[in-house]
Amino acid sequence: MQIHLSDISSSEGKCVQKSVPFEMDSITFQLGTFPVLDREPVELTITNTGKRVLELTGTGRITVGIPCDRCLEQVSVDIPLQFQRKLDLKLTDEERVNDLDESSYLTGMDLDVDQLVCLEVLMSWPLKVLCKEDCKGICSQCGKNLNDGPCGCVDEPKDPRMAAISDIFSKFKEV
């Protein structure tokens, strides 16, 4: 959703509060495309602090489906949103690109709330996602989810010279 900022930027001291729905069904970036499973509206407060500078604060919540790092099952991950930004409207679009990260969500006098939320989600993205702490992952030979039970594959080392090392690792299941 786009918010036009010209009416706010023209009145020093003006403060506007908006509840804005997040409209995207998925989030896409370098790691792939992830479905948005649930969302709350983004509660924004935009304040003109003078000299064509706006202060933007907001909160919200989004739930994204992210694959488990071990078994690849989809996990619902809640990502709380809380941001505070200063938007300098005196800068040209090119100066914004060079100085700040505003290039994707601020174009001229238009604030793209969906792009702002995507940037916040990306910055809050979890490093590791597990469906459960003791997730067993998938079999490297047949691809079966080992959380559903053993797969029946023989756990033999491919190279007999590695048998001693395999014995060490089998004693410490989580290495």
mmCIF file with all atom_site columns, N, CA and C in Angstrom, residues 37-96:
data_model
loop_
_atom_site.group_PDB
_atom_site.id
_atom_site.type_symbol
_atom_site.label_atom_id
_atom_site.label_alt_id
_atom_site.label_comp_id
_atom_site.label_asym_id
_atom_site.label_entity_id
_atom_site.label_seq_id
_atom_site.pdbx_PDB_ins_code
_atom_site.Cartn_x
_atom_site.Cartn_y
_atom_site.Cartn_z
_atom_site.occupancy
_atom_site.B_iso_or_equiv
_atom_site.pdbx_formal_charge
_atom_site.auth_seq_id
_atom_site.auth_comp_id
_atom_site.auth_asym_id
_atom_site.auth_atom_id
_atom_site.pdbx_PDB_model_num
ATOM 1   N N  . LEU A 1 37 ? 1.882  -16.341 6.041  1.00 0.00 ? 37 LEU A N  1
ATOM 2   C CA . LEU A 1 37 ? 0.807  -17.178 6.581  1.00 0.00 ? 37 LEU A CA 1
ATOM 3   C C  . LEU A 1 37 ? -0.200 -16.375 7.384  1.00 0.00 ? 37 LEU A C  1
ATOM 4   N N  . ASP A 1 38 ? 0.265  -15.302 8.031  1.00 0.00 ? 38 ASP A N  1
ATOM 5   C CA . ASP A 1 38 ? -0.610 -14.464 8.847  1.00 0.00 ? 38 ASP A CA 1
ATOM 6   C C  . ASP A 1 38 ? 0.034  -13.093 8.948  1.00 0.00 ? 38 ASP A C  1
ATOM 7   N N  . ARG A 1 39 ? -0.768 -12.090 9.251  1.00 0.00 ? 39 ARG A N  1
ATOM 8   C CA . ARG A 1 39 ? -0.256 -10.729 9.362  1.00 0.00 ? 39 ARG A CA 1
ATOM 9   C C  . ARG A 1 39 ? -1.185 -9.872  10.185 1.00 0.00 ? 39 ARG A C  1
ATOM 10  N N  . GLU A 1 40 ? -0.615 -8.867  10.780 1.00 0.00 ? 40 GLU A N  1
ATOM 11  C CA . GLU A 1 40 ? -1.389 -7.829  11.451 1.00 0.00 ? 40 GLU A CA 1
ATOM 12  C C  . GLU A 1 40 ? -1.167 -6.543  10.683 1.00 0.00 ? 40 GLU A C  1
ATOM 13  N N  . PRO A 1 41 ? -2.111 -5.616  10.749 1.00 0.00 ? 41 PRO A N  1
ATOM 14  C CA . PRO A 1 41 ? -1.866 -4.324  10.105 1.00 0.00 ? 41 PRO A CA 1
ATOM 15  C C  . PRO A 1 41 ? -0.661 -3.631  10.736 1.00 0.00 ? 41 PRO A C  1
ATOM 16  N N  . VAL A 1 42 ? 0.026  -2.842  9.936  1.00 0.00 ? 42 VAL A N  1
ATOM 17  C CA . VAL A 1 42 ? 1.160  -2.067  10.411 1.00 0.00 ? 42 VAL A CA 1
ATOM 18  C C  . VAL A 1 42 ? 0.616  -0.762  10.974 1.00 0.00 ? 42 VAL A C  1
ATOM 19  N N  . GLU A 1 43 ? 0.933  -0.506  12.238 1.00 0.00 ? 43 GLU A N  1
ATOM 20  C CA . GLU A 1 43 ? 0.495  0.733   12.895 1.00 0.00 ? 43 GLU A CA 1
ATOM 21  C C  . GLU A 1 43 ? 1.612  1.756   12.732 1.00 0.00 ? 43 GLU A C  1
ATOM 22  N N  . LEU A 1 44 ? 1.370  2.783   11.925 1.00 0.00 ? 44 LEU A N  1
ATOM 23  C CA . LEU A 1 44 ? 2.380  3.787   11.609 1.00 0.00 ? 44 LEU A CA 1
ATOM 24  C C  . LEU A 1 44 ? 2.061  5.122   12.252 1.00 0.00 ? 44 LEU A C  1
ATOM 25  N N  . THR A 1 45 ? 3.108  5.804   12.683 1.00 0.00 ? 45 THR A N  1
ATOM 26  C CA . THR A 1 45 ? 3.010  7.190   13.112 1.00 0.00 ? 45 THR A CA 1
ATOM 27  C C  . THR A 1 45 ? 4.042  7.961   12.303 1.00 0.00 ? 45 THR A C  1
ATOM 28  N N  . ILE A 1 46 ? 3.569  8.967   11.568 1.00 0.00 ? 46 ILE A N  1
ATOM 29  C CA . ILE A 1 46 ? 4.452  9.784   10.744 1.00 0.00 ? 46 ILE A CA 1
ATOM 30  C C  . ILE A 1 46 ? 4.371  11.207  11.274 1.00 0.00 ? 46 ILE A C  1
ATOM 31  N N  . THR A 1 47 ? 5.536  11.741  11.682 1.00 0.00 ? 47 THR A N  1
ATOM 32  C CA . THR A 1 47 ? 5.596  13.069  12.294 1.00 0.00 ? 47 THR A CA 1
ATOM 33  C C  . THR A 1 47 ? 6.535  13.955  11.487 1.00 0.00 ? 47 THR A C  1
ATOM 34  N N  . ASN A 1 48 ? 6.057  15.155  11.158 1.00 0.00 ? 48 ASN A N  1
ATOM 35  C CA . ASN A 1 48 ? 6.896  16.145  10.488 1.00 0.00 ? 48 ASN A CA 1
ATOM 36  C C  . ASN A 1 48 ? 7.690  16.870  11.567 1.00 0.00 ? 48 ASN A C  1
ATOM 37  N N  . THR A 1 49 ? 9.017  16.625  11.613 1.00 0.00 ? 49 THR A N  1
ATOM 38  C CA . THR A 1 49 ? 9.862  17.240  12.640 1.00 0.00 ? 49 THR A CA 1
ATOM 39  C C  . THR A 1 49 ? 10.451 18.566  12.187 1.00 0.00 ? 49 THR A C  1
ATOM 40  N N  . GLY A 1 50 ? 10.104 19.015  10.994 1.00 0.00 ? 50 GLY A N  1
ATOM 41  C CA . GLY A 1 50 ? 10.581 20.289  10.468 1.00 0.00 ? 50 GLY A CA 1
ATOM 42  C C  . GLY A 1 50 ? 11.696 20.099  9.464  1.00 0.00 ? 50 GLY A C  1
ATOM 43  N N  . LYS A 1 51 ? 11.921 21.121  8.660  1.00 0.00 ? 51 LYS A N  1
ATOM 44  C CA . LYS A 1 51 ? 12.981 21.125  7.641  1.00 0.00 ? 51 LYS A CA 1
ATOM 45  C C  . LYS A 1 51 ? 12.852 19.945  6.687  1.00 0.00 ? 51 LYS A C  1
ATOM 46  N N  . ARG A 1 52 ? 11.620 19.593  6.333  1.00 0.00 ? 52 ARG A N  1
ATOM 47  C CA . ARG A 1 52 ? 11.308 18.499  5.401  1.00 0.00 ? 52 ARG A CA 1
ATOM 48  C C  . ARG A 1 52 ? 11.881 17.160  5.837  1.00 0.00 ? 52 ARG A C  1
ATOM 49  N N  . VAL A 1 53 ? 11.884 16.927  7.153  1.00 0.00 ? 53 VAL A N  1
ATOM 50  C CA . VAL A 1 53 ? 12.301 15.642  7.706  1.00 0.00 ? 53 VAL A CA 1
ATOM 51  C C  . VAL A 1 53 ? 11.103 15.026  8.417  1.00 0.00 ? 53 VAL A C  1
ATOM 52  N N  . LEU A 1 54 ? 10.793 13.795  8.063  1.00 0.00 ? 54 LEU A N  1
ATOM 53  C CA . LEU A 1 54 ? 9.687  13.069  8.688  1.00 0.00 ? 54 LEU A CA 1
ATOM 54  C C  . LEU A 1 54 ? 10.255 11.958  9.551  1.00 0.00 ? 54 LEU A C  1
ATOM 55  N N  . GLU A 1 55 ? 9.640  11.762  10.717 1.00 0.00 ? 55 GLU A N  1
ATOM 56  C CA . GLU A 1 55 ? 10.001 10.640  11.571 1.00 0.00 ? 55 GLU A CA 1
ATOM 57  C C  . GLU A 1 55 ? 8.913  9.589   11.423 1.00 0.00 ? 55 GLU A C  1
ATOM 58  N N  . LEU A 1 56 ? 9.330  8.373   11.118 1.00 0.00 ? 56 LEU A N  1
ATOM 59  C CA . LEU A 1 56 ? 8.413  7.269   10.865 1.00 0.00 ? 56 LEU A CA 1
ATOM 60  C C  . LEU A 1 56 ? 8.640  6.202   11.918 1.00 0.00 ? 56 LEU A C  1
ATOM 61  N N  . THR A 1 57 ? 7.614  5.895   12.690 1.00 0.00 ? 57 THR A N  1
ATOM 62  C CA . THR A 1 57 ? 7.691  4.809   13.659 1.00 0.00 ? 57 THR A CA 1
ATOM 63  C C  . THR A 1 57 ? 6.533  3.861   13.393 1.00 0.00 ? 57 THR A C  1
ATOM 64  N N  . GLY A 1 58 ? 6.739  2.602   13.726 1.00 0.00 ? 58 GLY A N  1
ATOM 65  C CA . GLY A 1 58 ? 5.676  1.653   13.472 1.00 0.00 ? 58 GLY A CA 1
ATOM 66  C C  . GLY A 1 58 ? 5.904  0.317   14.137 1.00 0.00 ? 58 GLY A C  1
ATOM 67  N N  . THR A 1 59 ? 4.805  -0.432  14.237 1.00 0.00 ? 59 THR A N  1
ATOM 68  C CA . THR A 1 59 ? 4.846  -1.788  14.781 1.00 0.00 ? 59 THR A CA 1
ATOM 69  C C  . THR A 1 59 ? 3.905  -2.664  13.967 1.00 0.00 ? 59 THR A C  1
ATOM 70  N N  . GLY A 1 60 ? 4.087  -3.938  14.102 1.00 0.00 ? 60 GLY A N  1
ATOM 71  C CA . GLY A 1 60 ? 3.228  -4.902  13.426 1.00 0.00 ? 60 GLY A CA 1
ATOM 72  C C  . GLY A 1 60 ? 3.759  -6.301  13.686 1.00 0.00 ? 60 GLY A C  1
ATOM 73  N N  . ARG A 1 61 ? 3.192  -7.262  12.994 1.00 0.00 ? 61 ARG A N  1
ATOM 74  C CA . ARG A 1 61 ? 3.620  -8.649  13.122 1.00 0.00 ? 61 ARG A CA 1
ATOM 75  C C  . ARG A 1 61 ? 3.275  -9.371  11.833 1.00 0.00 ? 61 ARG A C  1
ATOM 76  N N  . ILE A 1 62 ? 4.171  -10.255 11.453 1.00 0.00 ? 62 ILE A N  1
ATOM 77  C CA . ILE A 1 62 ? 3.946  -11.057 10.256 1.00 0.00 ? 62 ILE A CA 1
ATOM 78  C C  . ILE A 1 62 ? 4.403  -12.491 10.565 1.00 0.00 ? 62 ILE A C  1
ATOM 79  N N  . THR A 1 63 ? 3.699  -13.465 10.028 1.00 0.00 ? 63 THR A N  1
ATOM 80  C CA . THR A 1 63 ? 4.083  -14.870 10.177 1.00 0.00 ? 63 THR A CA 1
ATOM 81  C C  . THR A 1 63 ? 4.439  -15.396 8.795  1.00 0.00 ? 63 THR A C  1
ATOM 82  N N  . VAL A 1 64 ? 5.650  -15.940 8.696  1.00 0.00 ? 64 VAL A N  1
ATOM 83  C CA . VAL A 1 64 ? 6.171  -16.414 7.418  1.00 0.00 ? 64 VAL A CA 1
ATOM 84  C C  . VAL A 1 64 ? 6.435  -17.912 7.512  1.00 0.00 ? 64 VAL A C  1
ATOM 85  N N  . GLY A 1 65 ? 6.175  -18.639 6.440  1.00 0.00 ? 65 GLY A N  1
ATOM 86  C CA . GLY A 1 65 ? 6.487  -20.068 6.359  1.00 0.00 ? 65 GLY A CA 1
ATOM 87  C C  . GLY A 1 65 ? 7.917  -20.246 5.878  1.00 0.00 ? 65 GLY A C  1
ATOM 88  N N  . ILE A 1 66 ? 8.776  -20.784 6.754  1.00 0.00 ? 66 ILE A N  1
ATOM 89  C CA . ILE A 1 66 ? 10.189 -20.968 6.441  1.00 0.00 ? 66 ILE A CA 1
ATOM 90  C C  . ILE A 1 66 ? 10.517 -22.454 6.598  1.00 0.00 ? 66 ILE A C  1
ATOM 91  N N  . PRO A 1 67 ? 11.254 -23.050 5.666  1.00 0.00 ? 67 PRO A N  1
ATOM 92  C CA . PRO A 1 67 ? 11.599 -24.467 5.789  1.00 0.00 ? 67 PRO A CA 1
ATOM 93  C C  . PRO A 1 67 ? 12.546 -24.720 6.963  1.00 0.00 ? 67 PRO A C  1
ATOM 94  N N  . CYS A 1 68 ? 12.324 -25.837 7.652  1.00 0.00 ? 68 CYS A N  1
ATOM 95  C CA . CYS A 1 68 ? 13.223 -26.283 8.715  1.00 0.00 ? 68 CYS A CA 1
ATOM 96  C C  . CYS A 1 68 ? 14.595 -26.534 8.104  1.00 0.00 ? 68 CYS A C  1
ATOM 97  N N  . ASP A 1 69 ? 15.645 -26.128 8.807  1.00 0.00 ? 69 ASP A N  1
ATOM 98  C CA . ASP A 1 69 ? 17.004 -26.294 8.291  1.00 0.00 ? 69 ASP A CA 1
ATOM 99  C C  . ASP A 1 69 ? 17.437 -27.754 8.186  1.00 0.00 ? 69 ASP A C  1
ATOM 100 N N  . ARG A 1 70 ? 16.757 -28.659 8.879  1.00 0.00 ? 70 ARG A N  1
ATOM 101 C CA . ARG A 1 70 ? 17.157 -30.072 8.848  1.00 0.00 ? 70 ARG A CA 1
ATOM 102 C C  . ARG A 1 70 ? 16.241 -30.934 7.988  1.00 0.00 ? 70 ARG A C  1
ATOM 103 N N  . CYS A 1 71 ? 14.919 -30.784 8.149  1.00 0.00 ? 71 CYS A N  1
ATOM 104 C CA . CYS A 1 71 ? 14.005 -31.697 7.448  1.00 0.00 ? 71 CYS A CA 1
ATOM 105 C C  . CYS A 1 71 ? 13.202 -31.029 6.328  1.00 0.00 ? 71 CYS A C  1
ATOM 106 N N  . LEU A 1 72 ? 13.325 -29.723 6.196  1.00 0.00 ? 72 LEU A N  1
ATOM 107 C CA . LEU A 1 72 ? 12.678 -28.929 5.157  1.00 0.00 ? 72 LEU A CA 1
ATOM 108 C C  . LEU A 1 72 ? 11.160 -28.805 5.299  1.00 0.00 ? 72 LEU A C  1
ATOM 109 N N  . GLU A 1 73 ? 10.591 -29.257 6.413  1.00 0.00 ? 73 GLU A N  1
ATOM 110 C CA . GLU A 1 73 ? 9.164  -29.048 6.663  1.00 0.00 ? 73 GLU A CA 1
ATOM 111 C C  . GLU A 1 73 ? 8.926  -27.566 6.934  1.00 0.00 ? 73 GLU A C  1
ATOM 112 N N  . GLN A 1 74 ? 7.786  -27.045 6.468  1.00 0.00 ? 74 GLN A N  1
ATOM 113 C CA . GLN A 1 74 ? 7.482  -25.626 6.680  1.00 0.00 ? 74 GLN A CA 1
ATOM 114 C C  . GLN A 1 74 ? 7.208  -25.339 8.156  1.00 0.00 ? 74 GLN A C  1
ATOM 115 N N  . VAL A 1 75 ? 7.831  -24.275 8.660  1.00 0.00 ? 75 VAL A N  1
ATOM 116 C CA . VAL A 1 75 ? 7.672  -23.854 10.046 1.00 0.00 ? 75 VAL A CA 1
ATOM 117 C C  . VAL A 1 75 ? 7.070  -22.454 10.030 1.00 0.00 ? 75 VAL A C  1
ATOM 118 N N  . SER A 1 76 ? 6.045  -22.225 10.840 1.00 0.00 ? 76 SER A N  1
ATOM 119 C CA . SER A 1 76 ? 5.458  -20.890 10.970 1.00 0.00 ? 76 SER A CA 1
ATOM 120 C C  . SER A 1 76 ? 6.322  -20.064 11.918 1.00 0.00 ? 76 SER A C  1
ATOM 121 N N  . VAL A 1 77 ? 6.905  -19.000 11.409 1.00 0.00 ? 77 VAL A N  1
ATOM 122 C CA . VAL A 1 77 ? 7.800  -18.166 12.204 1.00 0.00 ? 77 VAL A CA 1
ATOM 123 C C  . VAL A 1 77 ? 7.194  -16.772 12.334 1.00 0.00 ? 77 VAL A C  1
ATOM 124 N N  . ASP A 1 78 ? 6.922  -16.358 13.580 1.00 0.00 ? 78 ASP A N  1
ATOM 125 C CA . ASP A 1 78 ? 6.417  -15.014 13.848 1.00 0.00 ? 78 ASP A CA 1
ATOM 126 C C  . ASP A 1 78 ? 7.576  -14.037 13.834 1.00 0.00 ? 78 ASP A C  1
ATOM 127 N N  . ILE A 1 79 ? 7.421  -12.968 13.086 1.00 0.00 ? 79 ILE A N  1
ATOM 128 C CA . ILE A 1 79 ? 8.443  -11.924 13.035 1.00 0.00 ? 79 ILE A CA 1
ATOM 129 C C  . ILE A 1 79 ? 7.790  -10.618 13.468 1.00 0.00 ? 79 ILE A C  1
ATOM 130 N N  . PRO A 1 80 ? 8.118  -10.164 14.691 1.00 0.00 ? 80 PRO A N  1
ATOM 131 C CA . PRO A 1 80 ? 7.571  -8.887  15.133 1.00 0.00 ? 80 PRO A CA 1
ATOM 132 C C  . PRO A 1 80 ? 8.253  -7.744  14.385 1.00 0.00 ? 80 PRO A C  1
ATOM 133 N N  . LEU A 1 81 ? 7.486  -6.731  14.070 1.00 0.00 ? 81 LEU A N  1
ATOM 134 C CA . LEU A 1 81 ? 8.019  -5.574  13.359 1.00 0.00 ? 81 LEU A CA 1
ATOM 135 C C  . LEU A 1 81 ? 8.013  -4.375  14.298 1.00 0.00 ? 81 LEU A C  1
ATOM 136 N N  . GLN A 1 82 ? 9.132  -3.719  14.374 1.00 0.00 ? 82 GLN A N  1
ATOM 137 C CA . GLN A 1 82 ? 9.226  -2.486  15.153 1.00 0.00 ? 82 GLN A CA 1
ATOM 138 C C  . GLN A 1 82 ? 10.310 -1.651  14.503 1.00 0.00 ? 82 GLN A C  1
ATOM 139 N N  . PHE A 1 83 ? 9.936  -0.499  13.987 1.00 0.00 ? 83 PHE A N  1
ATOM 140 C CA . PHE A 1 83 ? 10.925 0.301   13.290 1.00 0.00 ? 83 PHE A CA 1
ATOM 141 C C  . PHE A 1 83 ? 10.773 1.777   13.607 1.00 0.00 ? 83 PHE A C  1
ATOM 142 N N  . GLN A 1 84 ? 11.890 2.466   13.432 1.00 0.00 ? 84 GLN A N  1
ATOM 143 C CA . GLN A 1 84 ? 11.938 3.910   13.618 1.00 0.00 ? 84 GLN A CA 1
ATOM 144 C C  . GLN A 1 84 ? 12.914 4.443   12.571 1.00 0.00 ? 84 GLN A C  1
ATOM 145 N N  . ARG A 1 85 ? 12.425 5.298   11.712 1.00 0.00 ? 85 ARG A N  1
ATOM 146 C CA . ARG A 1 85 ? 13.228 5.835   10.615 1.00 0.00 ? 85 ARG A CA 1
ATOM 147 C C  . ARG A 1 85 ? 13.029 7.338   10.505 1.00 0.00 ? 85 ARG A C  1
ATOM 148 N N  . LYS A 1 86 ? 14.060 7.999   10.019 1.00 0.00 ? 86 LYS A N  1
ATOM 149 C CA . LYS A 1 86 ? 13.960 9.416   9.659  1.00 0.00 ? 86 LYS A CA 1
ATOM 150 C C  . LYS A 1 86 ? 14.010 9.486   8.145  1.00 0.00 ? 86 LYS A C  1
ATOM 151 N N  . LEU A 1 87 ? 13.045 10.165  7.554  1.00 0.00 ? 87 LEU A N  1
ATOM 152 C CA . LEU A 1 87 ? 12.971 10.317  6.112  1.00 0.00 ? 87 LEU A CA 1
ATOM 153 C C  . LEU A 1 87 ? 13.272 11.770  5.768  1.00 0.00 ? 87 LEU A C  1
ATOM 154 N N  . ASP A 1 88 ? 14.395 12.005  5.110  1.00 0.00 ? 88 ASP A N  1
ATOM 155 C CA . ASP A 1 88 ? 14.785 13.353  4.709  1.00 0.00 ? 88 ASP A CA 1
ATOM 156 C C  . ASP A 1 88 ? 14.252 13.596  3.302  1.00 0.00 ? 88 ASP A C  1
ATOM 157 N N  . LEU A 1 89 ? 13.196 14.394  3.188  1.00 0.00 ? 89 LEU A N  1
ATOM 158 C CA . LEU A 1 89 ? 12.562 14.629  1.900  1.00 0.00 ? 89 LEU A CA 1
ATOM 159 C C  . LEU A 1 89 ? 13.328 15.640  1.057  1.00 0.00 ? 89 LEU A C  1
ATOM 160 N N  . LYS A 1 90 ? 14.372 16.257  1.608  1.00 0.00 ? 90 LYS A N  1
ATOM 161 C CA . LYS A 1 90 ? 15.194 17.188  0.836  1.00 0.00 ? 90 LYS A CA 1
ATOM 162 C C  . LYS A 1 90 ? 16.116 16.441  -0.124 1.00 0.00 ? 90 LYS A C  1
ATOM 163 N N  . LEU A 1 91 ? 16.428 15.191  0.189  1.00 0.00 ? 91 LEU A N  1
ATOM 164 C CA . LEU A 1 91 ? 17.325 14.409  -0.648 1.00 0.00 ? 91 LEU A CA 1
ATOM 165 C C  . LEU A 1 91 ? 16.650 14.032  -1.958 1.00 0.00 ? 91 LEU A C  1
ATOM 166 N N  . THR A 1 92 ? 17.435 14.003  -3.024 1.00 0.00 ? 92 THR A N  1
ATOM 167 C CA . THR A 1 92 ? 16.910 13.500  -4.294 1.00 0.00 ? 92 THR A CA 1
ATOM 168 C C  . THR A 1 92 ? 16.886 11.974  -4.213 1.00 0.00 ? 92 THR A C  1
ATOM 169 N N  . ASP A 1 93 ? 16.201 11.358  -5.176 1.00 0.00 ? 93 ASP A N  1
ATOM 170 C CA . ASP A 1 93 ? 16.137 9.884   -5.164 1.00 0.00 ? 93 ASP A CA 1
ATOM 171 C C  . ASP A 1 93 ? 17.529 9.278   -5.233 1.00 0.00 ? 93 ASP A C  1
ATOM 172 N N  . GLU A 1 94 ? 18.417 9.880   -6.033 1.00 0.00 ? 94 GLU A N  1
ATOM 173 C CA . GLU A 1 94 ? 19.778 9.358   -6.170 1.00 0.00 ? 94 GLU A CA 1
ATOM 174 C C  . GLU A 1 94 ? 20.566 9.503   -4.865 1.00 0.00 ? 94 GLU A C  1
ATOM 175 N N  . GLU A 1 95 ? 20.391 10.613  -4.159 1.00 0.00 ? 95 GLU A N  1
ATOM 176 C CA . GLU A 1 95 ? 21.075 10.799  -2.879 1.00 0.00 ? 95 GLU A CA 1
ATOM 177 C C  . GLU A 1 95 ? 20.574 9.804   -1.841 1.00 0.00 ? 95 GLU A C  1
ATOM 178 N N  . ARG A 1 96 ? 19.282 9.478   -1.873 1.00 0.00 ? 96 ARG A N  1
ATOM 179 C CA . ARG A 1 96 ? 18.743 8.475   -0.952 1.00 0.00 ? 96 ARG A CA 1
ATOM 180 C C  . ARG A 1 96 ? 19.373 7.110   -1.192 1.00 0.00 ? 96 ARG A C  1
#
